Coordinates of N, CA, C and O in Angstrom, one line a residue:
M1353 N 68.4 128.4 136.8 CA 69.7 127.9 137.0 C 69.9 126.4 136.5 O 70.8 126.1 135.9
A1354 N 68.9 125.6 136.9 CA 69.0 124.2 136.5 C 69.0 124.0 135.0 O 69.7 123.1 134.5
T1355 N 68.3 124.9 134.3 CA 68.3 124.8 132.8 C 69.6 125.1 132.3 O 70.1 124.4 131.4
E1356 N 70.3 126.1 132.8 CA 71.6 126.5 132.3 C 72.6 125.3 132.5 O 73.4 125.1 131.7
S1357 N 72.6 124.7 133.7 CA 73.5 123.6 133.9 C 73.2 122.4 133.0 O 74.1 121.7 132.6
L1358 N 71.9 122.2 132.7 CA 71.6 121.1 131.8 C 72.1 121.4 130.4 O 72.7 120.6 129.7
I1359 N 72.0 122.7 130.0 CA 72.5 123.1 128.6 C 74.0 123.0 128.6 O 74.6 122.5 127.7
D1360 N 74.6 123.5 129.7 CA 76.1 123.4 129.8 C 76.6 122.0 129.7 O 77.6 121.7 129.1
E1361 N 75.9 121.1 130.4 CA 76.2 119.6 130.3 C 76.1 119.1 128.9 O 77.0 118.4 128.4
L1362 N 75.0 119.5 128.2 CA 74.9 119.1 126.8 C 76.0 119.6 125.9 O 76.6 118.9 125.1
L1363 N 76.3 120.9 126.1 CA 77.4 121.5 125.3 C 78.8 120.8 125.7 O 79.6 120.6 124.8
Q1364 N 79.0 120.6 126.9 CA 80.3 120.0 127.3 C 80.4 118.6 126.8 O 81.5 118.2 126.2
D1365 N 79.3 117.8 126.8 CA 79.3 116.5 126.2 C 79.6 116.5 124.7 O 80.4 115.8 124.2
A1366 N 78.9 117.5 124.0 CA 79.1 117.6 122.6 C 80.6 118.0 122.3 O 81.2 117.5 121.4
R1367 N 81.1 118.9 123.1 CA 82.5 119.4 122.9 C 83.5 118.2 123.0 O 84.3 118.0 122.2
E1368 N 83.3 117.4 124.1 CA 84.2 116.2 124.3 C 84.1 115.2 123.1 O 85.1 114.7 122.7
R1369 N 82.8 114.9 122.7 CA 82.6 114.0 121.6 C 83.2 114.5 120.3 O 83.8 113.7 119.5
M1370 N 83.1 115.8 120.1 CA 83.6 116.4 118.8 C 85.2 116.3 118.9 O 85.8 116.0 117.8
I1371 N 85.8 116.6 120.0 CA 87.2 116.5 120.1 C 87.7 115.0 119.8 O 88.6 114.8 119.1
K1372 N 87.0 114.1 120.4 CA 87.3 112.7 120.2 C 87.2 112.3 118.7 O 88.0 111.6 118.1
S1373 N 86.1 112.8 118.0 CA 85.9 112.5 116.6 C 87.1 113.1 115.8 O 87.6 112.5 114.9
A1374 N 87.4 114.3 116.1 CA 88.5 115.0 115.4 C 89.8 114.2 115.6 O 90.6 114.0 114.7
E1375 N 90.1 113.8 116.8 CA 91.3 113.1 117.1 C 91.3 111.7 116.4 O 92.4 111.3 116.0
A1376 N 90.2 111.1 116.4 CA 90.1 109.8 115.7 C 90.4 109.9 114.2 O 91.2 109.1 113.7
A1377 N 89.9 111.0 113.6 CA 90.2 111.2 112.2 C 91.7 111.5 112.0 O 92.3 111.0 111.0
Q1378 N 92.3 112.3 112.9 CA 93.7 112.6 112.7 C 94.5 111.4 113.0 O 95.6 111.2 112.3
H1379 N 94.1 110.5 113.8 CA 94.8 109.2 114.0 C 94.8 108.4 112.8 O 95.8 107.7 112.4
E1380 N 93.6 108.4 112.1 CA 93.5 107.7 110.8 C 94.5 108.2 109.8 O 95.0 107.5 109.0
F1381 N 94.6 109.6 109.8 CA 95.6 110.2 108.9 C 97.0 109.6 109.0 O 97.7 109.4 108.1
A1382 N 97.4 109.4 110.3 CA 98.7 108.9 110.6 C 98.9 107.5 110.0 O 100.1 107.1 109.7
T1383 N 97.9 106.7 109.8 CA 98.0 105.4 109.2 C 98.1 105.3 107.7 O 98.3 104.3 107.1
V1384 N 97.9 106.5 107.1 CA 98.0 106.6 105.6 C 99.5 106.8 105.3 O 100.2 107.7 105.8
R1385 N 100.0 105.9 104.4 CA 101.4 105.9 104.1 C 101.8 107.1 103.2 O 101.2 107.4 102.2
T1386 N 102.9 107.8 103.7 CA 103.5 108.8 102.8 C 104.8 108.2 102.4 O 105.1 107.1 102.7
G1387 N 105.7 109.0 101.8 CA 107.0 108.5 101.4 C 107.9 108.4 102.5 O 109.1 107.9 102.4
R1388 N 107.5 108.8 103.7 CA 108.4 108.7 104.9 C 108.0 107.6 105.8 O 106.8 107.4 106.0
A1389 N 108.9 106.9 106.4 CA 108.7 105.9 107.4 C 108.2 106.4 108.7 O 108.7 107.4 109.2
S1390 N 107.1 105.8 109.2 CA 106.5 106.2 110.5 C 106.0 104.9 111.2 O 105.2 104.2 110.5
P1391 N 106.3 104.7 112.4 CA 105.8 103.5 113.1 C 104.3 103.5 113.1 O 103.7 102.4 113.2
A1392 N 103.6 104.6 113.0 CA 102.1 104.6 113.0 C 101.6 103.9 111.8 O 100.4 103.5 111.8
L1393 N 102.4 103.7 110.7 CA 101.9 103.0 109.5 C 101.5 101.6 109.9 O 100.7 101.0 109.2
L1394 N 102.1 101.0 110.9 CA 101.8 99.6 111.3 C 100.8 99.5 112.4 O 100.5 98.4 112.9
D1395 N 100.1 100.6 112.8 CA 99.2 100.6 113.9 C 98.0 99.7 113.7 O 97.4 99.1 114.7
R1396 N 97.6 99.5 112.5 CA 96.4 98.7 112.2 C 96.6 97.2 112.1 O 95.7 96.4 111.9
I1397 N 97.9 96.8 112.0 CA 98.3 95.4 111.8 C 98.1 94.6 113.1 O 98.5 95.0 114.2
V1398 N 97.3 93.5 112.9 CA 97.1 92.6 114.0 C 97.7 91.2 113.7 O 97.7 90.8 112.5
V1399 N 98.2 90.5 114.6 CA 98.9 89.2 114.4 C 98.2 88.1 115.2 O 97.7 88.4 116.3
D1400 N 98.0 87.0 114.6 CA 97.4 85.8 115.2 C 98.6 85.2 116.1 O 99.4 84.4 115.6
Y1401 N 98.6 85.6 117.3 CA 99.7 85.1 118.2 C 99.2 84.1 119.2 O 98.4 84.4 120.1
Y1402 N 99.5 82.8 118.9 CA 99.1 81.7 119.7 C 97.5 81.7 119.9 O 97.0 81.5 120.9
G1403 N 96.8 81.9 118.8 CA 95.4 81.9 118.8 C 94.7 83.2 119.2 O 93.5 83.3 119.1
A1404 N 95.4 84.2 119.7 CA 94.9 85.4 120.1 C 95.2 86.5 119.1 O 96.4 86.6 118.7
V1405 N 94.3 87.3 118.6 CA 94.5 88.4 117.7 C 95.1 89.5 118.5 O 94.4 90.1 119.4
T1406 N 96.4 89.9 118.3 CA 97.1 90.8 119.1 C 97.7 91.9 118.2 O 98.2 91.7 117.1
P1407 N 97.5 93.2 118.6 CA 98.1 94.3 117.8 C 99.7 94.1 117.7 O 100.3 93.7 118.7
L1408 N 100.2 94.4 116.5 CA 101.7 94.2 116.3 C 102.5 95.0 117.3 O 103.5 94.5 117.8
N1409 N 102.0 96.2 117.6 CA 102.8 97.1 118.6 C 102.9 96.5 120.0 O 103.6 97.0 120.8
Q1410 N 102.1 95.5 120.3 CA 102.2 94.8 121.6 C 103.1 93.6 121.6 O 103.4 93.1 122.6
L1411 N 103.5 93.2 120.4 CA 104.4 92.1 120.3 C 105.8 92.4 119.9 O 106.7 91.6 119.9
S1412 N 106.0 93.7 119.6 CA 107.4 94.1 119.2 C 107.6 95.6 119.4 O 106.7 96.4 119.6
T1413 N 108.9 96.0 119.2 CA 109.2 97.4 119.2 C 109.3 97.8 117.7 O 110.0 97.2 116.9
I1414 N 108.6 98.9 117.4 CA 108.6 99.4 116.0 C 109.4 100.7 116.0 O 109.0 101.6 116.8
S1415 N 110.3 100.8 115.1 CA 111.1 102.1 115.1 C 111.4 102.5 113.6 O 111.3 101.6 112.7
A1416 N 111.7 103.8 113.4 CA 112.1 104.3 112.1 C 113.5 104.8 112.2 O 113.7 106.0 112.4
P1417 N 114.5 104.0 112.0 CA 115.9 104.5 112.2 C 116.3 105.4 111.0 O 117.3 106.2 111.2
E1418 N 115.7 105.3 109.9 CA 116.0 106.1 108.7 C 114.7 106.6 108.1 O 113.6 106.1 108.4
A1419 N 114.8 107.6 107.2 CA 113.6 108.2 106.6 C 112.8 107.2 105.8 O 111.6 107.3 105.7
R1420 N 113.4 106.1 105.3 CA 112.7 105.2 104.4 C 112.8 103.7 104.9 O 112.6 102.8 104.2
L1421 N 113.0 103.6 106.2 CA 113.1 102.2 106.8 C 112.4 102.1 108.1 O 112.5 103.0 109.0
L1422 N 111.6 101.1 108.3 CA 111.0 100.7 109.5 C 111.6 99.4 110.0 O 111.9 98.5 109.2
T1423 N 111.8 99.3 111.3 CA 112.3 98.0 111.8 C 111.3 97.5 112.9 O 110.7 98.3 113.6
V1424 N 111.1 96.2 112.9 CA 110.2 95.6 113.8 C 111.0 94.6 114.6 O 111.5 93.6 114.0
Q1425 N 111.2 94.8 115.9 CA 111.9 93.9 116.7 C 111.0 93.1 117.6 O 110.5 93.7 118.6
P1426 N 110.7 91.8 117.3 CA 109.7 91.1 118.1 C 110.3 90.8 119.5 O 111.5 90.5 119.7
Y1427 N 109.5 90.8 120.5 CA 109.9 90.5 121.9 C 110.2 89.0 122.0 O 111.1 88.5 122.7
D1428 N 109.4 88.2 121.2 CA 109.5 86.7 121.2 C 110.0 86.4 119.8 O 109.3 86.5 118.8
K1429 N 111.3 85.9 119.7 CA 111.9 85.6 118.4 C 111.1 84.6 117.6 O 111.1 84.6 116.4
S1430 N 110.4 83.7 118.3 CA 109.7 82.6 117.6 C 108.5 83.1 116.9 O 107.9 82.4 116.0
S1431 N 108.1 84.4 117.1 CA 106.9 84.9 116.5 C 107.2 85.7 115.2 O 106.4 86.2 114.5
I1432 N 108.5 85.7 114.8 CA 108.9 86.5 113.7 C 108.3 86.1 112.4 O 107.8 87.0 111.6
K1433 N 108.1 84.8 112.1 CA 107.4 84.4 110.9 C 105.9 84.8 110.9 O 105.4 85.2 109.8
T1434 N 105.3 84.7 112.0 CA 103.9 85.1 112.1 C 103.7 86.6 111.9 O 102.7 87.0 111.2
I1435 N 104.6 87.4 112.4 CA 104.5 88.8 112.3 C 104.8 89.2 110.8 O 104.1 90.0 110.2
E1436 N 105.8 88.5 110.2 CA 106.1 88.7 108.8 C 104.9 88.4 107.9 O 104.5 89.2 107.0
K1437 N 104.2 87.3 108.2 CA 103.0 86.9 107.5 C 101.9 88.0 107.6 O 101.2 88.4 106.6
A1438 N 101.7 88.5 108.8 CA 100.6 89.5 109.1 C 100.9 90.8 108.3 O 100.0 91.4 107.8
I1439 N 102.2 91.2 108.2 CA 102.5 92.4 107.5 C 102.3 92.2 106.0 O 101.7 93.0 105.3
N1440 N 102.7 91.0 105.5 CA 102.4 90.7 104.1 C 100.9 90.7 103.7 O 100.6 91.1 102.6
E1441 N 100.1 90.2 104.6 CA 98.7 90.1 104.4 C 97.9 91.4 104.6 O 96.8 91.6 104.2
S1442 N 98.6 92.4 105.2 CA 97.9 93.7 105.5 C 97.9 94.5 104.2 O 98.5 94.2 103.2
D1443 N 97.2 95.7 104.4 CA 97.1 96.6 103.2 C 98.1 97.7 103.2 O 98.0 98.7 102.4
V1444 N 99.2 97.6 104.0 CA 100.2 98.7 104.0 C 101.1 98.7 102.8 O 101.7 99.7 102.5
G1445 N 101.2 97.6 102.1 CA 101.9 97.6 100.8 C 103.4 97.6 101.0 O 104.2 98.1 100.2
L1446 N 103.9 97.1 102.2 CA 105.3 97.0 102.5 C 105.7 95.5 102.5 O 104.9 94.7 102.9
H1447 N 106.9 95.2 102.0 CA 107.4 93.9 102.0 C 108.5 93.6 103.0 O 109.6 94.2 102.8
P1448 N 108.2 92.8 104.0 CA 109.2 92.6 105.0 C 110.4 91.6 104.6 O 110.2 90.8 103.8
S1449 N 111.5 91.9 105.2 CA 112.6 91.0 105.1 C 113.2 90.8 106.5 O 113.3 91.8 107.2
N1450 N 113.5 89.6 106.9 CA 114.0 89.4 108.2 C 115.3 88.6 108.2 O 115.6 87.9 107.3
D1451 N 116.1 88.9 109.3 CA 117.4 88.2 109.5 C 117.3 87.2 110.6 O 118.4 86.9 111.2
G1452 N 116.1 86.9 111.1 CA 116.0 86.0 112.2 C 115.8 86.7 113.6 O 115.3 86.2 114.5
N1453 N 116.2 88.0 113.6 CA 116.1 88.8 114.8 C 115.2 90.0 114.6 O 114.6 90.5 115.6
L1454 N 115.3 90.5 113.4 CA 114.7 91.8 113.1 C 114.0 91.8 111.8 O 114.5 91.2 110.8
I1455 N 112.9 92.5 111.7 CA 112.2 92.6 110.4 C 112.4 94.0 109.9 O 112.2 95.0 110.6
R1456 N 112.9 94.1 108.6 CA 113.1 95.4 108.0 C 112.0 95.6 106.9 O 111.7 94.7 106.2
L1457 N 111.5 96.9 106.9 CA 110.5 97.2 105.9 C 111.0 98.5 105.3 O 111.1 99.6 105.9
V1458 N 111.3 98.4 104.0 CA 111.7 99.6 103.2 C 110.5 100.3 102.6 O 109.7 99.6 102.0
V1459 N 110.4 101.5 102.9 CA 109.2 102.3 102.4 C 109.6 102.9 101.1 O 110.5 103.7 101.0
P1460 N 109.0 102.4 100.0 CA 109.4 102.8 98.7 C 108.9 104.3 98.4 O 108.0 104.8 99.0
E1461 N 109.6 104.9 97.4 CA 109.2 106.2 96.9 C 107.7 106.0 96.3 O 107.4 105.0 95.8
L1462 N 106.9 107.1 96.5 CA 105.6 107.1 96.0 C 105.6 107.7 94.6 O 106.2 108.7 94.3
T1463 N 104.8 107.0 93.7 CA 104.7 107.6 92.3 C 103.7 108.8 92.4 O 102.9 108.9 93.4
E1464 N 103.6 109.6 91.4 CA 102.7 110.8 91.4 C 101.3 110.3 91.5 O 100.4 110.8 92.2
E1465 N 101.0 109.2 90.7 CA 99.6 108.7 90.7 C 99.2 108.2 92.1 O 98.1 108.4 92.5
R1466 N 100.1 107.4 92.7 CA 99.9 106.9 94.1 C 99.7 108.0 95.1 O 98.8 107.9 96.0
R1467 N 100.4 109.1 94.9 CA 100.3 110.2 95.8 C 98.9 110.8 95.7 O 98.2 111.1 96.7
R1468 N 98.4 111.0 94.5 CA 97.0 111.5 94.3 C 96.0 110.6 94.8 O 95.0 111.1 95.4
E1469 N 96.2 109.3 94.7 CA 95.2 108.3 95.3 C 95.2 108.5 96.8 O 94.1 108.4 97.4
L1470 N 96.4 108.6 97.4 CA 96.5 108.8 98.9 C 95.8 110.1 99.4 O 95.2 110.1 100.4
V1471 N 95.9 111.1 98.5 CA 95.3 112.4 98.9 C 93.7 112.2 98.9 O 93.1 112.6 99.8
K1472 N 93.2 111.4 98.0 CA 91.8 111.1 97.9 C 91.4 110.3 99.2 O 90.3 110.6 99.8
V1473 N 92.2 109.3 99.6 CA 91.9 108.5 100.8 C 91.9 109.4 102.0 O 90.9 109.3 102.8
V1474 N 92.8 110.3 102.1 CA 92.9 111.2 103.3 C 91.7 112.2 103.3 O 91.1 112.5 104.3
R1475 N 91.3 112.7 102.1 CA 90.1 113.6 102.0 C 88.9 112.8 102.5 O 88.0 113.4 103.1
N1476 N 88.8 111.6 102.1 CA 87.6 110.8 102.5 C 87.6 110.6 104.0 O 86.5 110.7 104.6
L1477 N 88.8 110.3 104.6 CA 88.9 110.2 106.0 C 88.4 111.5 106.7 O 87.7 111.5 107.7
A1478 N 88.9 112.6 106.2 CA 88.5 113.9 106.7 C 87.0 114.1 106.6 O 86.4 114.6 107.6
E1479 N 86.4 113.8 105.5 CA 85.0 113.9 105.3 C 84.2 113.1 106.4 O 83.2 113.5 106.9
E1480 N 84.7 111.9 106.6 CA 84.1 111.0 107.6 C 84.1 111.7 109.0 O 83.2 111.6 109.7
G1481 N 85.3 112.3 109.3 CA 85.4 113.0 110.5 C 84.5 114.2 110.6 O 83.8 114.4 111.7
R1482 N 84.3 115.0 109.5 CA 83.4 116.1 109.5 C 82.0 115.6 109.7 O 81.2 116.3 110.4
V1483 N 81.6 114.5 109.0 CA 80.2 114.0 109.2 C 80.0 113.6 110.6 O 78.9 113.9 111.2
A1484 N 81.0 113.0 111.3 CA 80.8 112.6 112.7 C 80.6 113.8 113.5 O 79.7 113.8 114.4
I1485 N 81.3 114.8 113.3 CA 81.2 116.1 114.1 C 79.8 116.7 113.9 O 79.1 117.1 114.8
R1486 N 79.4 116.7 112.6 CA 78.1 117.3 112.3 C 76.9 116.5 112.9 O 75.9 117.0 113.3
N1487 N 77.1 115.2 112.9 CA 76.1 114.3 113.6 C 76.0 114.6 115.1 O 74.9 114.6 115.6
I1488 N 77.1 114.8 115.7 CA 77.1 115.2 117.1 C 76.3 116.5 117.3 O 75.5 116.6 118.2
R1489 N 76.6 117.5 116.4 CA 75.9 118.8 116.5 C 74.4 118.5 116.3 O 73.6 119.1 117.0
R1490 N 74.0 117.7 115.3 CA 72.6 117.4 115.0 C 71.9 116.8 116.3 O 70.8 117.2 116.7
D1491 N 72.6 115.8 116.9 CA 72.0 115.2 118.0 C 71.8 116.1 119.2 O 70.8 116.1 119.9
T1492 N 72.8 117.0 119.4 CA 72.8 118.0 120.5 C 71.7 119.0 120.2 O 70.9 119.4 121.1
M1493 N 71.5 119.4 119.0 CA 70.5 120.4 118.6 C 69.1 119.7 118.9 O 68.2 120.4 119.4
H1494 N 69.0 118.5 118.6 CA 67.7 117.8 118.8 C 67.4 117.8 120.3 O 66.3 118.0 120.7
Q1495 N 68.4 117.5 121.1 CA 68.2 117.5 122.6 C 67.8 118.9 123.1 O 67.0 119.0 124.0
L1496 N 68.4 119.9 122.5 CA 68.1 121.3 122.9 C 66.7 121.6 122.6 O 65.9 122.2 123.4
R1497 N 66.2 121.2 121.4 CA 64.8 121.4 121.0 C 63.8 120.7 121.9 O 62.8 121.2 122.2
E1498 N 64.2 119.5 122.3 CA 63.4 118.7 123.3 C 63.3 119.5 124.6 O 62.2 119.5 125.2
L1499 N 64.4 120.0 125.1 CA 64.4 120.8 126.3 C 63.4 122.0 126.2 O 62.6 122.3 127.1
K1500 N 63.5 122.6 125.1 CA 62.6 123.8 124.8 C 61.1 123.3 124.8 O 60.2 123.9 125.4
S1501 N 60.8 122.2 124.0 CA 59.4 121.8 123.9 C 58.9 121.3 125.2 O 57.7 121.3 125.4
E1502 N 59.7 120.8 126.1 CA 59.3 120.3 127.4 C 59.2 121.5 128.4 O 58.8 121.3 129.6
G1503 N 59.5 122.6 127.9 CA 59.4 123.8 128.8 C 60.6 124.0 129.8 O 60.5 124.8 130.7
E1504 N 61.6 123.2 129.6 CA 62.8 123.2 130.5 C 63.8 124.3 130.1 O 64.7 124.6 130.8
A1505 N 63.6 124.8 128.9 CA 64.6 125.9 128.4 C 63.8 126.9 127.6 O 62.8 126.6 126.9
S1506 N 64.2 128.2 127.7 CA 63.5 129.2 127.0 C 64.1 129.3 125.6 O 65.1 128.7 125.3
S1507 N 63.4 130.0 124.7 CA 63.9 130.2 123.3 C 65.3 130.9 123.3 O 66.1 130.5 122.5
D1508 N 65.4 131.8 124.2 CA 66.7 132.5 124.3 C 67.9 131.5 124.7 O 68.9 131.6 124.1
D1509 N 67.6 130.7 125.7 CA 68.6 129.7 126.1 C 68.9 128.8 125.0 O 70.1 128.5 124.7
E1510 N 67.9 128.3 124.3 CA 68.1 127.4 123.2 C 68.9 128.1 122.1 O 69.9 127.5 121.6
H1511 N 68.6 129.3 121.8 CA 69.3 130.0 120.7 C 70.8 130.3 121.1 O 71.7 130.0 120.3
R1512 N 71.0 130.7 122.3 CA 72.4 130.9 122.8 C 73.2 129.6 122.8 O 74.3 129.6 122.3
A1513 N 72.6 128.5 123.2 CA 73.2 127.2 123.1 C 73.5 126.8 121.7 O 74.6 126.2 121.4
E1514 N 72.6 127.0 120.8 CA 72.8 126.7 119.4 C 74.0 127.5 118.8 O 74.8 126.9 118.0
V1515 N 74.1 128.7 119.1 CA 75.2 129.6 118.6 C 76.5 129.0 119.2 O 77.5 128.9 118.4
E1516 N 76.5 128.7 120.5 CA 77.7 128.1 121.1 C 78.1 126.8 120.4 O 79.3 126.5 120.1
L1517 N 77.1 125.9 120.2 CA 77.3 124.7 119.5 C 77.9 124.8 118.1 O 78.8 124.1 117.7
Q1518 N 77.4 125.8 117.4 CA 77.9 126.0 116.0 C 79.4 126.5 116.1 O 80.2 126.1 115.3
K1519 N 79.7 127.3 117.1 CA 81.1 127.7 117.3 C 82.0 126.5 117.5 O 83.1 126.4 117.0
L1520 N 81.5 125.6 118.4 CA 82.3 124.3 118.7 C 82.5 123.5 117.4 O 83.6 123.0 117.1
T1521 N 81.4 123.4 116.7 CA 81.4 122.6 115.4 C 82.4 123.2 114.4 O 83.3 122.5 113.9
D1522 N 82.3 124.5 114.2 CA 83.2 125.2 113.3 C 84.7 125.1 113.7 O 85.6 124.9 112.9
A1523 N 85.0 125.2 115.0 CA 86.3 125.0 115.6 C 86.9 123.6 115.3 O 88.0 123.5 114.8
R1524 N 86.1 122.6 115.6 CA 86.6 121.2 115.3 C 86.8 120.9 113.8 O 87.7 120.3 113.4
V1525 N 85.8 121.4 113.0 CA 85.9 121.2 111.6 C 87.2 121.9 111.0 O 87.9 121.4 110.2
G1526 N 87.4 123.1 111.5 CA 88.6 123.9 111.2 C 89.9 123.2 111.5 O 90.8 123.1 110.8
E1527 N 89.9 122.6 112.7 CA 91.0 121.8 113.2 C 91.3 120.6 112.3 O 92.4 120.4 111.9
L1528 N 90.2 120.0 111.9 CA 90.3 118.8 111.0 C 90.8 119.2 109.6 O 91.7 118.6 109.0
D1529 N 90.3 120.3 109.1 CA 90.7 120.8 107.8 C 92.2 121.2 107.8 O 92.9 121.0 106.8
K1530 N 92.7 121.8 108.9 CA 94.1 122.2 109.0 C 95.0 120.9 109.0 O 96.0 120.9 108.3
A1531 N 94.5 119.9 109.7 CA 95.3 118.6 109.8 C 95.3 118.0 108.4 O 96.3 117.4 107.9
L1532 N 94.1 118.1 107.7 CA 94.0 117.5 106.3 C 95.0 118.2 105.4 O 95.7 117.6 104.6
K1533 N 95.1 119.5 105.5 CA 96.0 120.3 104.6 C 97.4 119.9 104.9 O 98.2 119.7 103.9
A1534 N 97.8 119.7 106.1 CA 99.1 119.3 106.5 C 99.5 117.9 105.9 O 100.5 117.7 105.4
K1535 N 98.5 117.0 106.1 CA 98.7 115.7 105.6 C 98.8 115.6 104.1 O 99.7 114.9 103.5
E1536 N 98.0 116.4 103.4 CA 98.1 116.5 101.9 C 99.4 117.0 101.5 O 100.0 116.4 100.6
E1537 N 99.9 118.0 102.1 CA 101.3 118.6 101.8 C 102.3 117.5 102.0 O 103.3 117.4 101.2
E1538 N 102.2 116.8 103.1 CA 103.2 115.7 103.5 C 103.2 114.6 102.4 O 104.2 114.1 102.0
I1539 N 102.0 114.3 101.9 CA 101.9 113.2 100.9 C 102.4 113.7 99.6 O 103.1 113.0 98.9
L1540 N 102.1 114.9 99.2 CA 102.5 115.4 97.9 C 104.0 115.9 97.8 O 104.5 116.1 96.8
E1541 N 104.6 116.0 99.0 CA 106.0 116.4 99.1 C 106.9 115.4 98.4 O 106.8 114.2 98.7
V1542 N 107.7 115.8 97.5 CA 108.6 114.8 96.8 C 110.0 114.8 97.4 O 110.5 115.8 97.8

């Protein structure tokens, strides 16, 4: 019985870590620009606010009032220039314009060439997610083999756990591939 609970704990830990890896990769997908405005595009931007590096979404309200427009409304009007500078220096490729109260970011149409580049970026992000999931599987397999070699688990227990672990891995990778396909379609949509 103790062996089964140990194996169950290993599998549960692997499941949770795989879910987090898949979610992290999907979150990265959201930061890749498509032709549509999304507040998530600005998630990676940090602002030097009075000497403290602060995420943009903690200094302002970010919204997408139209399909091709993002607005950034700073809580502190005096920080508008600093926020504008941070957006200009970031890799999002958007050019801010402000009226003293609000920063507007127009999301331009993507060229076919740029769409293909973005698809490659998203595929690389997905591959990083798959690698992370496979690394979790590898680590858990190693722990299972250690349990068996220490005599704390039988060959049958180890085999059953490995089969279960492979099912978890396949499910998470499948989830990631599905999200990748959806993101590719979103990017290539004209």
